[in-house]
Short mmCIF file of C-alpha atoms in Angstrom, two decimals:
data_model
loop_
_atom_site.label_atom_id
_atom_site.label_comp_id
_atom_site.label_asym_id
_atom_site.label_seq_id
_atom_site.Cartn_x
_atom_site.Cartn_y
_atom_site.Cartn_z
CA MET A 131 -4.21 76.57 -3.98
CA SER A 132 -3.36 76.95 -0.33
CA ARG A 133 -1.10 75.23 1.34
CA ALA A 134 -3.61 73.52 3.59
CA LEU A 135 -5.89 72.19 0.70
CA TRP A 136 -1.96 70.67 -0.63
CA LEU A 137 -1.60 68.83 2.36
CA LEU A 138 -4.87 67.40 2.37
CA ILE A 139 -4.11 66.04 -1.19
CA LEU A 140 -0.83 64.80 -0.25
CA SER A 141 -2.63 63.15 2.81
CA LEU A 142 -4.96 61.60 0.76
CA PHE A 143 -2.89 60.18 -2.11
CA SER A 144 -0.46 58.63 0.21
CA LEU A 145 -3.35 57.07 2.07
CA THR A 146 -4.80 55.38 -1.37
CA PHE A 147 -1.52 54.72 -2.07
CA THR A 148 -0.92 52.44 0.75
CA LEU A 149 -4.37 50.89 0.80
CA SER A 150 -3.57 50.54 -2.98
CA ALA A 151 -0.53 48.13 -1.94
CA SER A 152 -2.21 46.57 0.80
CA SER A 153 -5.16 45.68 -1.41
CA SER A 154 -2.97 44.42 -4.55
CA SER A 155 -0.65 41.83 -2.08
CA TRP A 156 -3.67 40.59 -0.53
CA GLY A 157 -5.80 40.68 -3.83
CA SER A 158 -2.94 38.69 -5.03
CA ARG A 159 -2.26 35.85 -2.17
CA SER A 160 -6.61 35.38 -2.48
CA ILE A 161 -5.77 34.53 -6.36
CA LEU A 162 -2.79 32.26 -6.19
CA ARG A 163 -5.09 30.86 -3.58
CA ALA A 164 -7.90 29.98 -5.67
CA VAL A 165 -5.90 29.21 -8.62
CA ASN A 166 -4.37 26.59 -6.12
CA THR A 167 -7.78 25.48 -4.73
CA ASP A 168 -8.98 24.95 -8.20
CA ASN A 169 -6.09 23.15 -9.37
CA ALA A 170 -6.80 19.47 -9.61
CA ASP A 171 -3.46 18.56 -9.26
CA VAL A 172 -2.43 20.18 -6.11
CA HIS A 173 -3.24 17.34 -3.15
CA ASP A 174 -1.07 15.86 -0.66
CA TYR A 175 -1.18 12.12 -1.20
CA ALA A 176 1.35 11.43 1.89
CA VAL A 177 0.15 11.30 5.01
CA GLU A 178 1.28 13.72 7.71
CA LEU A 179 2.07 12.15 10.91
CA ASN A 180 2.83 13.51 14.30
CA ALA A 181 3.78 11.95 17.74
CA THR A 182 0.60 11.33 18.54
CA ASN A 183 -0.10 8.78 15.77
CA PHE A 184 3.16 8.00 14.27
CA ASP A 185 3.35 4.43 16.02
CA GLU A 186 -0.51 3.57 15.68
CA VAL A 187 -0.50 4.42 11.67
CA LEU A 188 2.69 2.29 11.15
CA ARG A 189 1.16 -0.43 13.43
CA ASP A 190 -1.71 -0.72 11.92
CA THR A 191 -0.77 0.14 7.67
CA PRO A 192 -1.00 -2.81 5.57
CA ALA A 193 1.63 -1.64 3.40
CA SER A 194 4.52 -4.03 3.88
CA PHE A 195 6.88 -0.73 3.46
CA ALA A 196 7.10 2.69 4.64
CA VAL A 197 8.84 6.08 3.70
CA VAL A 198 9.31 8.67 6.49
CA GLU A 199 9.85 11.91 5.12
CA PHE A 200 11.30 14.63 7.97
CA PHE A 201 11.09 17.98 6.96
CA ALA A 202 10.54 21.67 8.64
CA HIS A 203 7.92 23.60 7.21
CA TRP A 204 9.77 26.98 7.15
CA CYS A 205 12.74 25.14 4.83
CA PRO A 206 13.02 26.54 1.37
CA ALA A 207 14.13 23.02 0.18
CA CYS A 208 11.62 21.52 1.75
CA ARG A 209 9.03 22.92 0.14
CA ASN A 210 10.91 22.83 -3.21
CA TYR A 211 11.02 19.18 -2.65
CA LYS A 212 7.24 18.48 -1.65
CA PRO A 213 6.01 18.30 -5.56
CA HIS A 214 8.82 15.56 -6.15
CA TYR A 215 7.73 13.69 -2.75
CA GLU A 216 4.17 13.87 -3.95
CA LYS A 217 4.54 12.39 -7.36
CA VAL A 218 5.89 9.37 -5.98
CA ALA A 219 3.10 9.49 -2.84
CA ARG A 220 0.15 9.24 -5.43
CA LEU A 221 1.33 5.85 -6.39
CA PHE A 222 0.74 4.06 -3.40
CA ASN A 223 -0.97 6.42 -0.99
CA GLY A 224 -5.07 7.28 -1.01
CA PRO A 225 -7.93 6.21 -2.54
CA ASP A 226 -7.11 6.21 -6.29
CA ALA A 227 -3.76 4.80 -5.64
CA VAL A 228 -1.99 2.93 -8.30
CA HIS A 229 -0.27 0.61 -6.50
CA PRO A 230 -1.77 0.49 -3.27
CA GLY A 231 -1.28 -1.60 -0.01
CA ILE A 232 2.83 -1.80 -0.78
CA ILE A 233 4.21 1.82 0.21
CA LEU A 234 2.86 4.07 3.00
CA MET A 235 4.47 7.18 2.07
CA THR A 236 4.36 9.89 5.27
CA ARG A 237 5.74 12.87 6.39
CA VAL A 238 6.68 14.45 9.92
CA ASP A 239 6.97 18.50 10.47
CA CYS A 240 10.03 18.34 12.96
CA ALA A 241 9.46 22.22 13.21
CA SER A 242 6.34 21.46 15.08
CA LYS A 243 7.08 21.41 19.30
CA ILE A 244 5.11 18.06 19.33
CA ASN A 245 7.60 16.24 17.29
CA THR A 246 10.44 17.41 18.89
CA LYS A 247 11.39 13.96 20.51
CA LEU A 248 10.36 11.84 17.46
CA CYS A 249 12.96 13.48 15.48
CA ASP A 250 15.25 13.33 17.87
CA ASN A 251 15.09 9.74 18.20
CA PHE A 252 15.65 9.18 14.86
CA SER A 253 18.74 11.37 14.68
CA VAL A 254 17.31 14.13 12.01
CA GLY A 255 20.27 16.10 11.06
CA HIS A 256 19.44 17.73 8.16
CA TYR A 257 15.97 18.59 6.09
CA PRO A 258 14.65 16.81 4.18
CA MET A 259 15.44 13.34 5.79
CA LEU A 260 13.95 9.82 4.27
CA PHE A 261 13.97 6.93 5.90
CA TRP A 262 12.64 3.48 4.55
CA GLY A 263 11.74 0.35 6.20
CA PRO A 264 9.18 -2.00 7.35
CA PRO A 265 6.48 -0.04 9.36
CA SER A 266 6.62 -2.27 12.16
CA LYS A 267 10.06 -1.54 12.38
CA PHE A 268 9.47 2.48 12.96
CA VAL A 269 7.17 1.73 15.72
CA SER A 270 9.62 2.87 18.90
CA ALA A 271 12.32 2.50 16.78
CA GLY A 272 15.84 3.41 18.43
CA SER A 273 17.75 6.76 17.86
CA GLU A 274 20.28 4.79 15.65
CA PRO A 275 18.71 3.69 12.17
CA THR A 276 21.12 1.45 10.78
CA GLN A 277 21.75 0.32 7.34
CA THR A 278 20.89 -3.17 7.84
CA LYS A 279 18.45 -4.26 5.57
CA SER A 280 15.83 -5.39 7.80
CA ASP A 281 15.82 -2.28 9.77
CA VAL A 282 15.11 1.19 9.33
CA ARG A 283 17.12 2.54 6.76
CA VAL A 284 18.24 6.29 5.39
CA ILE A 285 17.46 6.86 1.67
CA ASP A 286 20.71 8.03 0.22
CA ASP A 287 19.38 8.95 -3.40
CA GLY A 288 16.33 10.31 -3.35
CA ARG A 289 16.22 13.97 -4.15
CA THR A 290 14.09 14.08 -7.42
CA ALA A 291 10.94 11.97 -7.74
CA ASP A 292 12.70 9.79 -10.44
CA ARG A 293 15.52 9.02 -7.96
CA LEU A 294 13.21 7.81 -5.26
CA LEU A 295 10.95 6.06 -7.05
CA SER A 296 14.07 4.26 -8.93
CA TRP A 297 15.62 3.66 -5.24
CA ILE A 298 12.55 1.97 -4.25
CA ASN A 299 12.76 -0.20 -7.40
CA LYS A 300 16.00 -1.20 -6.26
CA GLN A 301 14.58 -1.93 -2.88
CA THR A 302 11.37 -4.09 -3.93
CA GLY A 303 12.65 -5.41 -7.00
CA SER A 304 10.08 -3.37 -8.83
CA SER A 305 9.14 -1.52 -12.14
CA PHE A 306 6.79 1.31 -10.74
CA ALA A 307 6.99 4.46 -13.06
CA LEU A 308 5.40 7.90 -12.56
CA ASP A 309 3.49 7.53 -15.29
CA ASP A 310 1.49 4.29 -13.99
CA GLN A 311 -2.20 4.87 -14.13
CA LYS A 312 -4.54 2.82 -11.77
CA PHE A 313 -5.23 -0.97 -12.46
CA GLU A 314 -2.14 -1.40 -14.71
CA ASN A 315 -0.51 -3.16 -11.88
CA GLU A 316 1.80 -6.18 -13.21
CA HIS A 317 2.34 -6.93 -9.34
CA LEU A 318 -1.83 -7.89 -9.14
CA PHE A 319 -1.79 -11.27 -7.33
CA SER A 320 -5.25 -13.21 -7.88
CA ASN A 321 -6.59 -14.90 -4.74
CA VAL A 322 -7.07 -18.24 -7.20
CA SER A 323 -3.53 -19.32 -6.71
CA ASP A 324 -2.81 -18.43 -2.68
CA PRO A 325 -5.45 -19.31 -0.34
CA GLY A 326 -3.35 -17.13 2.20
CA GLN A 327 -4.01 -14.02 0.93
CA ILE A 328 -7.40 -13.65 2.82
CA ALA A 329 -5.32 -12.86 6.00
CA ARG A 330 -5.04 -9.40 3.65
CA ALA A 331 -8.78 -9.03 3.46
CA VAL A 332 -9.20 -7.64 7.33
CA TYR A 333 -8.31 -4.27 5.50
CA ASP A 334 -10.85 -4.62 3.14
CA VAL A 335 -13.83 -5.56 5.37
CA GLU A 336 -12.62 -2.50 7.21
CA GLU A 337 -13.57 -0.48 3.92
CA ALA A 338 -16.53 -2.35 3.40
CA THR A 339 -17.54 -1.46 6.90
CA SER A 340 -16.69 1.91 6.25
CA THR A 341 -18.12 2.23 3.00
CA ALA A 342 -21.60 0.52 3.95
CA PHE A 343 -22.04 3.30 6.96
CA GLU A 344 -21.01 6.14 4.29
CA ILE A 345 -24.01 4.56 2.11
CA ILE A 346 -26.31 4.75 5.18
CA LEU A 347 -25.62 8.14 5.79
CA GLY A 348 -25.09 9.99 2.65
CA HIS A 349 -28.72 8.09 1.45
CA LYS A 350 -30.64 9.19 4.70
CA MET A 351 -31.51 5.35 4.93
CA ILE A 352 -31.91 5.49 9.18
CA LYS A 353 -35.64 5.60 9.30
CA SER A 354 -38.00 4.86 11.81
CA ASN A 355 -38.96 1.46 10.29
CA THR A 356 -34.58 0.55 9.69
CA ARG A 357 -33.33 1.95 12.82
CA ALA A 358 -33.70 -1.67 14.88
CA SER A 359 -32.12 -3.63 12.55
CA LEU A 360 -29.26 -1.22 12.31
CA VAL A 361 -29.06 -1.65 15.99
CA LYS A 362 -28.92 -5.23 15.86
CA PHE A 363 -26.42 -5.15 13.21
CA LEU A 364 -24.01 -3.09 14.88
CA GLN A 365 -24.67 -5.77 18.08
CA LEU A 366 -23.18 -8.44 15.88
CA LEU A 367 -20.18 -6.01 14.57
CA VAL A 368 -19.55 -5.36 18.19
CA ALA A 369 -19.09 -8.69 19.16
CA HIS A 370 -17.90 -10.50 16.07
CA HIS A 371 -16.03 -8.81 13.52
CA PRO A 372 -12.60 -9.26 13.12
CA SER A 373 -11.24 -5.73 13.05
CA ARG A 374 -10.70 -4.73 16.53
CA ARG A 375 -11.15 -0.83 15.23
CA CYS A 376 -14.21 -1.75 13.84
CA ARG A 377 -15.73 -3.45 17.13
CA LYS A 378 -14.48 -0.47 18.96
CA GLY A 379 -16.33 1.96 16.80
CA SER A 380 -19.08 -0.15 16.41
CA ALA A 381 -19.78 0.15 20.23
CA GLU A 382 -19.61 3.85 20.11
CA VAL A 383 -22.20 4.43 17.88
CA LEU A 384 -23.96 1.90 19.16
CA VAL A 385 -23.61 3.12 23.05
CA ASN A 386 -24.53 6.98 21.81
CA PHE A 387 -27.10 5.67 19.36
CA ASP A 388 -30.17 7.71 20.80
CA ASP A 389 -27.68 11.18 20.42
CA LEU A 390 -26.33 10.33 16.91
CA CYS A 391 -29.78 9.12 15.08
CA PRO A 392 -32.19 10.41 16.85
CA LEU A 393 -35.69 9.49 15.68
CA ASP A 394 -36.75 12.78 13.96
CA MET A 395 -33.14 13.26 12.64
CA TRP A 396 -34.15 13.90 8.54
CA SER A 397 -37.10 15.92 9.44
CA ALA A 398 -37.05 18.78 7.39
CA ASP A 399 -38.22 20.92 10.31
CA ARG A 400 -35.24 19.89 12.68
CA GLN A 401 -33.62 23.25 13.68
CA GLU A 402 -30.39 21.02 14.59
CA ASP A 403 -30.92 18.52 11.67
CA GLN A 404 -27.24 20.12 10.34
CA ASP A 405 -25.09 19.51 13.60
CA VAL A 406 -26.63 15.66 13.76
CA GLN A 407 -25.50 15.10 9.83
CA ALA A 408 -22.25 16.86 10.52
CA ALA A 409 -21.83 14.74 13.81
CA LEU A 410 -22.52 11.50 11.86
CA GLY A 411 -20.25 12.52 8.85
CA ASN A 412 -17.15 13.13 11.02
CA PHE A 413 -17.80 9.57 12.92
CA GLN A 414 -15.20 6.78 11.33
CA ILE A 415 -16.92 3.53 12.61
CA CYS A 416 -13.34 1.86 11.51
CA GLY A 417 -11.21 4.93 12.65
CA ARG A 418 -9.25 7.54 10.44
CA ASP A 419 -6.01 7.06 11.21
CA VAL A 420 -5.13 4.63 8.11
CA PRO A 421 -5.88 6.21 4.41
CA ARG A 422 -8.73 3.99 2.94
CA GLY A 423 -8.72 2.47 -0.65
CA TYR A 424 -6.48 -0.10 -0.71
CA TRP A 425 -8.71 -3.28 -1.48
CA MET A 426 -5.98 -5.28 -1.42
CA PHE A 427 -7.46 -8.96 -1.43
CA CYS A 428 -10.98 -7.73 -2.86
CA ARG A 429 -8.82 -5.40 -5.63
CA GLY A 430 -10.35 -5.96 -9.21
CA SER A 431 -8.27 -5.92 -12.10
CA LYS A 432 -11.00 -3.58 -13.70
CA ASN A 433 -11.93 -0.71 -11.96
CA ASP A 434 -15.54 -1.28 -11.84
CA THR A 435 -14.98 -4.79 -10.33
CA ARG A 436 -14.90 -6.59 -6.99
CA GLY A 437 -14.18 -3.86 -4.10
CA PHE A 438 -17.14 -3.32 -2.16
CA SER A 439 -19.39 -6.10 -2.97
CA CYS A 440 -16.32 -8.58 -2.16
CA GLY A 441 -15.38 -7.01 1.25
CA LEU A 442 -18.97 -7.25 2.22
CA TRP A 443 -19.25 -11.01 1.33
CA VAL A 444 -16.05 -11.73 3.54
CA LEU A 445 -17.72 -9.41 6.28
CA LEU A 446 -20.53 -11.52 6.36
CA HIS A 447 -18.65 -14.53 6.02
CA SER A 448 -16.24 -13.85 8.81
CA LEU A 449 -19.10 -12.91 10.94
CA SER A 450 -21.12 -16.55 10.28
CA VAL A 451 -17.96 -18.44 11.29
CA ARG A 452 -18.04 -16.43 14.59
CA ILE A 453 -21.25 -16.77 16.26
CA GLU A 454 -21.91 -19.23 18.97
CA ASP A 455 -25.13 -21.66 18.73
CA GLY A 456 -27.49 -19.24 20.69
CA GLU A 457 -27.02 -16.59 18.41
CA SER A 458 -27.39 -18.15 14.88
CA ASN A 459 -30.87 -17.23 14.29
CA PHE A 460 -30.12 -13.62 15.90
CA ALA A 461 -27.67 -13.24 12.77
CA PHE A 462 -29.47 -14.60 9.95
CA THR A 463 -32.68 -12.37 10.52
CA THR A 464 -29.74 -9.46 11.08
CA MET A 465 -27.96 -9.94 8.16
CA CYS A 466 -31.52 -10.32 6.00
CA ASP A 467 -32.78 -6.74 7.64
CA PHE A 468 -29.66 -4.98 6.72
CA VAL A 469 -28.81 -6.35 3.45
CA HIS A 470 -32.95 -5.94 2.64
CA ASN A 471 -32.61 -2.44 4.40
CA PHE A 472 -29.41 -0.95 3.84
CA PHE A 473 -27.85 -2.39 0.45
CA ILE A 474 -28.41 0.18 -2.37
CA CYS A 475 -28.42 -2.53 -5.04
CA GLU A 476 -31.90 -3.25 -5.74
CA GLU A 477 -31.50 -6.27 -7.21
CA CYS A 478 -29.16 -8.04 -5.75
CA ARG A 479 -30.86 -6.78 -2.52
CA ARG A 480 -34.08 -8.77 -3.51
CA HIS A 481 -32.16 -11.81 -4.95
CA PHE A 482 -30.73 -12.43 -1.20
CA TYR A 483 -33.99 -11.36 0.60
CA ASP A 484 -35.95 -13.66 -2.01
CA MET A 485 -33.23 -16.62 -0.46
CA CYS A 486 -33.58 -15.69 2.90
CA SER A 487 -37.26 -15.86 3.07
CA SER A 488 -37.07 -19.23 1.48
CA VAL A 489 -35.73 -20.40 4.99
CA SER A 490 -38.77 -22.26 6.31
CA THR A 491 -37.33 -23.41 10.16
CA PRO A 492 -35.12 -21.12 12.64
CA PHE A 493 -31.28 -22.05 12.59
CA ASN A 494 -30.35 -23.82 16.17
CA LYS A 495 -26.79 -24.17 15.33
CA SER A 496 -23.82 -21.69 14.02
CA ARG A 497 -22.72 -24.38 11.61
CA ASP A 498 -26.24 -24.62 9.81
CA PHE A 499 -25.96 -20.87 9.58
CA ALA A 500 -22.71 -20.68 8.10
CA LEU A 501 -23.14 -23.08 5.59
CA TRP A 502 -26.37 -21.33 4.75
CA LEU A 503 -24.61 -18.25 3.98
CA TRP A 504 -21.60 -20.25 2.54
CA SER A 505 -24.41 -21.87 -0.18
CA ALA A 506 -26.30 -18.45 -0.54
CA HIS A 507 -23.16 -17.04 -2.17
CA ASN A 508 -22.67 -19.95 -4.46
CA LYS A 509 -25.97 -19.31 -5.86
CA VAL A 510 -25.27 -15.97 -6.58
CA ASN A 511 -21.95 -16.86 -8.29
CA GLU A 512 -23.88 -19.21 -10.38
CA ARG A 513 -26.51 -16.87 -11.31
CA LEU A 514 -23.82 -14.15 -12.02
CA ILE A 515 -21.49 -16.22 -14.04
CA LYS A 516 -24.12 -17.11 -16.49
CA GLU A 517 -24.84 -12.93 -16.70
CA GLU A 518 -21.40 -11.58 -16.78
CA ALA A 519 -20.35 -14.44 -19.55
CA SER A 520 -23.47 -13.24 -21.82
CA LEU A 521 -22.49 -9.78 -21.34
CA GLY A 522 -19.00 -9.78 -21.31
CA THR A 523 -18.83 -7.48 -17.59
CA ALA A 524 -16.61 -10.50 -15.96
CA ASP A 525 -12.86 -9.46 -14.57
CA PRO A 526 -10.70 -11.30 -16.10
CA LYS A 527 -8.27 -12.04 -13.36
CA PHE A 528 -11.17 -12.72 -11.13
CA PRO A 529 -13.87 -14.51 -12.36
CA LYS A 530 -16.92 -15.37 -10.21
CA MET A 531 -16.43 -19.32 -8.87
CA ILE A 532 -17.69 -21.98 -7.08
CA TRP A 533 -15.90 -21.72 -3.73
CA PRO A 534 -14.00 -23.45 -2.29
CA LEU A 535 -11.72 -24.25 -5.05
CA ARG A 536 -10.58 -28.10 -4.81
CA GLN A 537 -6.99 -27.11 -4.49
CA PHE A 538 -8.17 -25.33 -1.78
CA CYS A 539 -9.98 -28.02 -0.30
CA PRO A 540 -9.60 -31.25 -1.87
CA SER A 541 -11.32 -32.55 1.24
CA CYS A 542 -14.53 -30.71 0.68
CA TYR A 543 -15.41 -32.99 -2.51
CA LEU A 544 -16.90 -36.03 -2.23
CA SER A 545 -17.72 -36.25 -5.96
CA ARG A 546 -19.36 -34.67 -8.87
CA ASN A 547 -22.25 -35.83 -10.45
CA GLN A 548 -21.50 -35.74 -14.13
CA LYS A 549 -25.64 -35.52 -15.31
CA ASN A 550 -25.96 -32.57 -13.96
CA ASP A 551 -22.72 -31.15 -13.28
CA GLY A 552 -23.28 -30.94 -9.74
CA ILE A 553 -20.76 -31.09 -6.74
CA GLU A 554 -21.29 -33.30 -3.58
CA TRP A 555 -20.06 -31.53 -0.65
CA ASP A 556 -18.76 -32.73 2.55
CA GLN A 557 -20.65 -30.23 4.62
CA ASP A 558 -18.44 -30.84 7.68
CA GLU A 559 -15.38 -30.48 5.73
CA VAL A 560 -16.68 -27.29 4.36
CA PHE A 561 -17.45 -26.05 7.77
CA LYS A 562 -14.38 -26.37 8.95
CA PHE A 563 -12.76 -24.70 5.83
CA LEU A 564 -14.81 -21.89 6.16
CA LYS A 565 -14.22 -21.71 10.03
CA GLU A 566 -10.40 -21.50 9.14
CA TYR A 567 -10.29 -19.31 6.34
CA TYR A 568 -12.95 -16.74 7.07
CA GLY A 569 -11.73 -16.70 10.96
CA LYS A 570 -8.35 -17.65 12.23
CA THR A 571 -6.72 -16.77 8.73
CA LEU A 572 -8.54 -13.47 8.17
CA VAL A 573 -6.91 -11.98 11.55
CA SER A 574 -3.41 -14.25 10.99
CA LEU A 575 -1.93 -10.96 9.92
CA TYR A 576 -2.14 -9.04 12.54
CA LYS A 577 -0.14 -11.87 14.75
CA ASP A 578 2.27 -12.33 11.77
CA LYS A 579 3.10 -8.72 12.05
CA GLY A 580 3.31 -8.06 15.80
CA ILE A 581 1.33 -4.71 15.77
CA ASN A 582 1.85 -3.96 18.78
CA GLY A 583 5.31 -4.16 19.55
CA ASN A 584 6.28 -6.01 22.41
CA ASP A 585 2.37 -7.02 23.07
CA GLY A 586 1.75 -8.22 19.42
CA THR A 587 0.70 -11.90 20.51
CA ASN A 588 -2.00 -10.12 22.97
CA ARG A 589 -3.52 -7.86 20.87
CA ALA A 590 -3.46 -10.76 18.29
CA LEU A 591 -5.41 -12.71 20.62
CA GLU A 592 -7.61 -10.17 21.16
CA ASP A 593 -8.75 -10.06 17.64
CA LEU A 594 -9.15 -13.96 17.86
CA VAL A 595 -11.63 -13.87 20.51
CA PRO A 596 -13.80 -10.81 19.85
CA SER A 597 -16.46 -11.11 22.10
CA THR A 598 -15.00 -9.82 25.32
CA ASN A 599 -16.27 -7.92 28.55
CA ALA A 600 -16.80 -4.66 27.10
CA ILE A 601 -19.11 -5.88 24.32
CA VAL A 602 -20.78 -8.65 25.73
CA VAL A 603 -23.54 -6.99 27.28
CA PRO A 604 -25.05 -5.17 24.22
CA LEU A 605 -25.08 -8.39 22.51
CA GLY A 606 -26.52 -10.39 25.17
CA ALA A 607 -29.14 -7.66 26.23
CA ALA A 608 -30.47 -7.81 22.40
CA LEU A 609 -30.73 -11.52 22.65
CA ALA A 610 -31.88 -12.35 25.91
CA VAL A 611 -29.51 -15.46 26.32
CA ALA A 612 -27.93 -14.20 29.48
CA VAL A 613 -29.83 -16.15 31.61
CA ALA A 614 -28.97 -19.39 29.64
CA SER A 615 -24.83 -19.28 30.83
CA CYS A 616 -23.65 -18.71 34.13
CA ALA A 617 -20.33 -18.11 32.69
CA PHE A 618 -21.97 -15.27 30.81
CA GLY A 619 -23.23 -13.91 33.88
CA ALA A 620 -19.80 -13.72 35.31
CA LEU A 621 -18.52 -11.71 32.53
CA ALA A 622 -21.25 -9.12 32.18
CA CYS A 623 -20.88 -8.69 35.85
CA TYR A 624 -17.06 -8.30 35.80
CA TRP A 625 -17.49 -5.98 32.88
CA ARG A 626 -20.02 -4.13 34.79
CA SER A 627 -17.71 -3.54 37.79
CA GLN A 628 -15.10 -2.10 35.60
CA GLN A 629 -17.45 0.99 34.01
CA LYS A 630 -16.64 4.14 35.41
CA SER A 631 -19.47 6.22 33.67
CA ARG A 632 -22.72 5.77 34.61
CA LYS A 633 -24.39 7.56 31.61
CA TYR A 634 -22.15 4.65 29.47
CA PHE A 635 -23.96 1.81 31.41
CA HIS A 636 -27.52 3.53 31.52
CA HIS A 637 -26.92 3.80 27.59
CA LEU A 638 -26.48 0.03 27.52
CA ARG A 639 -29.01 -0.83 29.68
CA SER A 640 -31.43 1.37 27.05
CA LEU A 641 -30.31 -0.74 24.08
CA LYS A 642 -32.80 -3.32 25.31
CA ASN A 643 -35.44 -0.71 24.40
CA ILE A 644 -34.34 0.13 21.06
#
């Protein structure tokens, strides 16, 4: 065999070996990647934070405590510790959390340049390093975490999942276990015993709002005949939603409604249909910074009870006690149309719309509308009490009841009719209770936690008086009541003077014609 032929064979062999080695390496990584992707256990429950969202997430979380892990992605020990941390995080974080709303488990990558200053502020001296404390204490924290119990503390014994959870149990006086399953929570509170728990429902109202719009988009329910009712409901949310985040998100949807929800958005021949759906799917009406799935006030003792339906009722009640007299009939028709067009439970929406249809005269007072909604809710509960009793589907810890209970509002009760077991209500007292319960108390948690650092009071006041400059114009345009109030006009003029974007102003004016 000639020398040239030998050289050719050796070259081909060398090339084949190189490609084979390269392919083998790439292939093994692909296989591992595929295995990891298919593994249902591989899931990050801990919330990734960085310098841009650190304060906001910890400020707005409903959790009573937070754990922050400072790590570096290149650190082998950190990679080995991650499965331990995730075992604990899955108990408290995410939509399937076993013990939601108690502890927020987070992590910060100090190897990322954006987090250099943040990690310096906490004097991170090794990886991984864990800190514990009330979420508000992490916001704008000083550079030297102390061992004082009320401040941010270093977790000194959390090297394994068992040790970390044991350390947490000592701090909280709890008995959490790594094998705890959802809804087996001995710490589940009953709203029957503590009227102040409604303050925690502000997070459930956010959850219900987000879920409602996910359902609307998922089922493609925005049609030519339902667009107007959705716009009106958004106007109601912009002005009176108890959550500042949801008011802001609703305003963004409202302003950009024509772009986000074009008339032919679901048509089969629309070329950009997928782009529109993607834009809507990525939009979070109440923000995306805080993990969802807490259902704190509205959490049932069983997996299929309370939750979304409870949160939606709380939202409707909170709106009813925030409106002014001139908005009462608009709010009534808006809620009725929204439930009729967008609530996916057929029997529920039919019953609700039947109650709406039985109203023969317009509501002129906000008091009358709030009391009608309260009465309608009690009628629903009366019906469900009987149905759930016969079928055995009631939540044992949260049975349906006539509201409010006597221990919550003794003055609401005049007497009980012994003949038909009916209740004679003092409706003035009931309205005062509803205003306090679904109004001031519902947002008091923000004020108590001081969620804006030193400026917490201002932000709490912002939540207590939601109808501010930036949202009066669209609602006023829809209701056509601006001419009835000089003060309203002055606010609208001031609001207009603050606008820097002509397009934004143009969209607001165009809402009159939607």
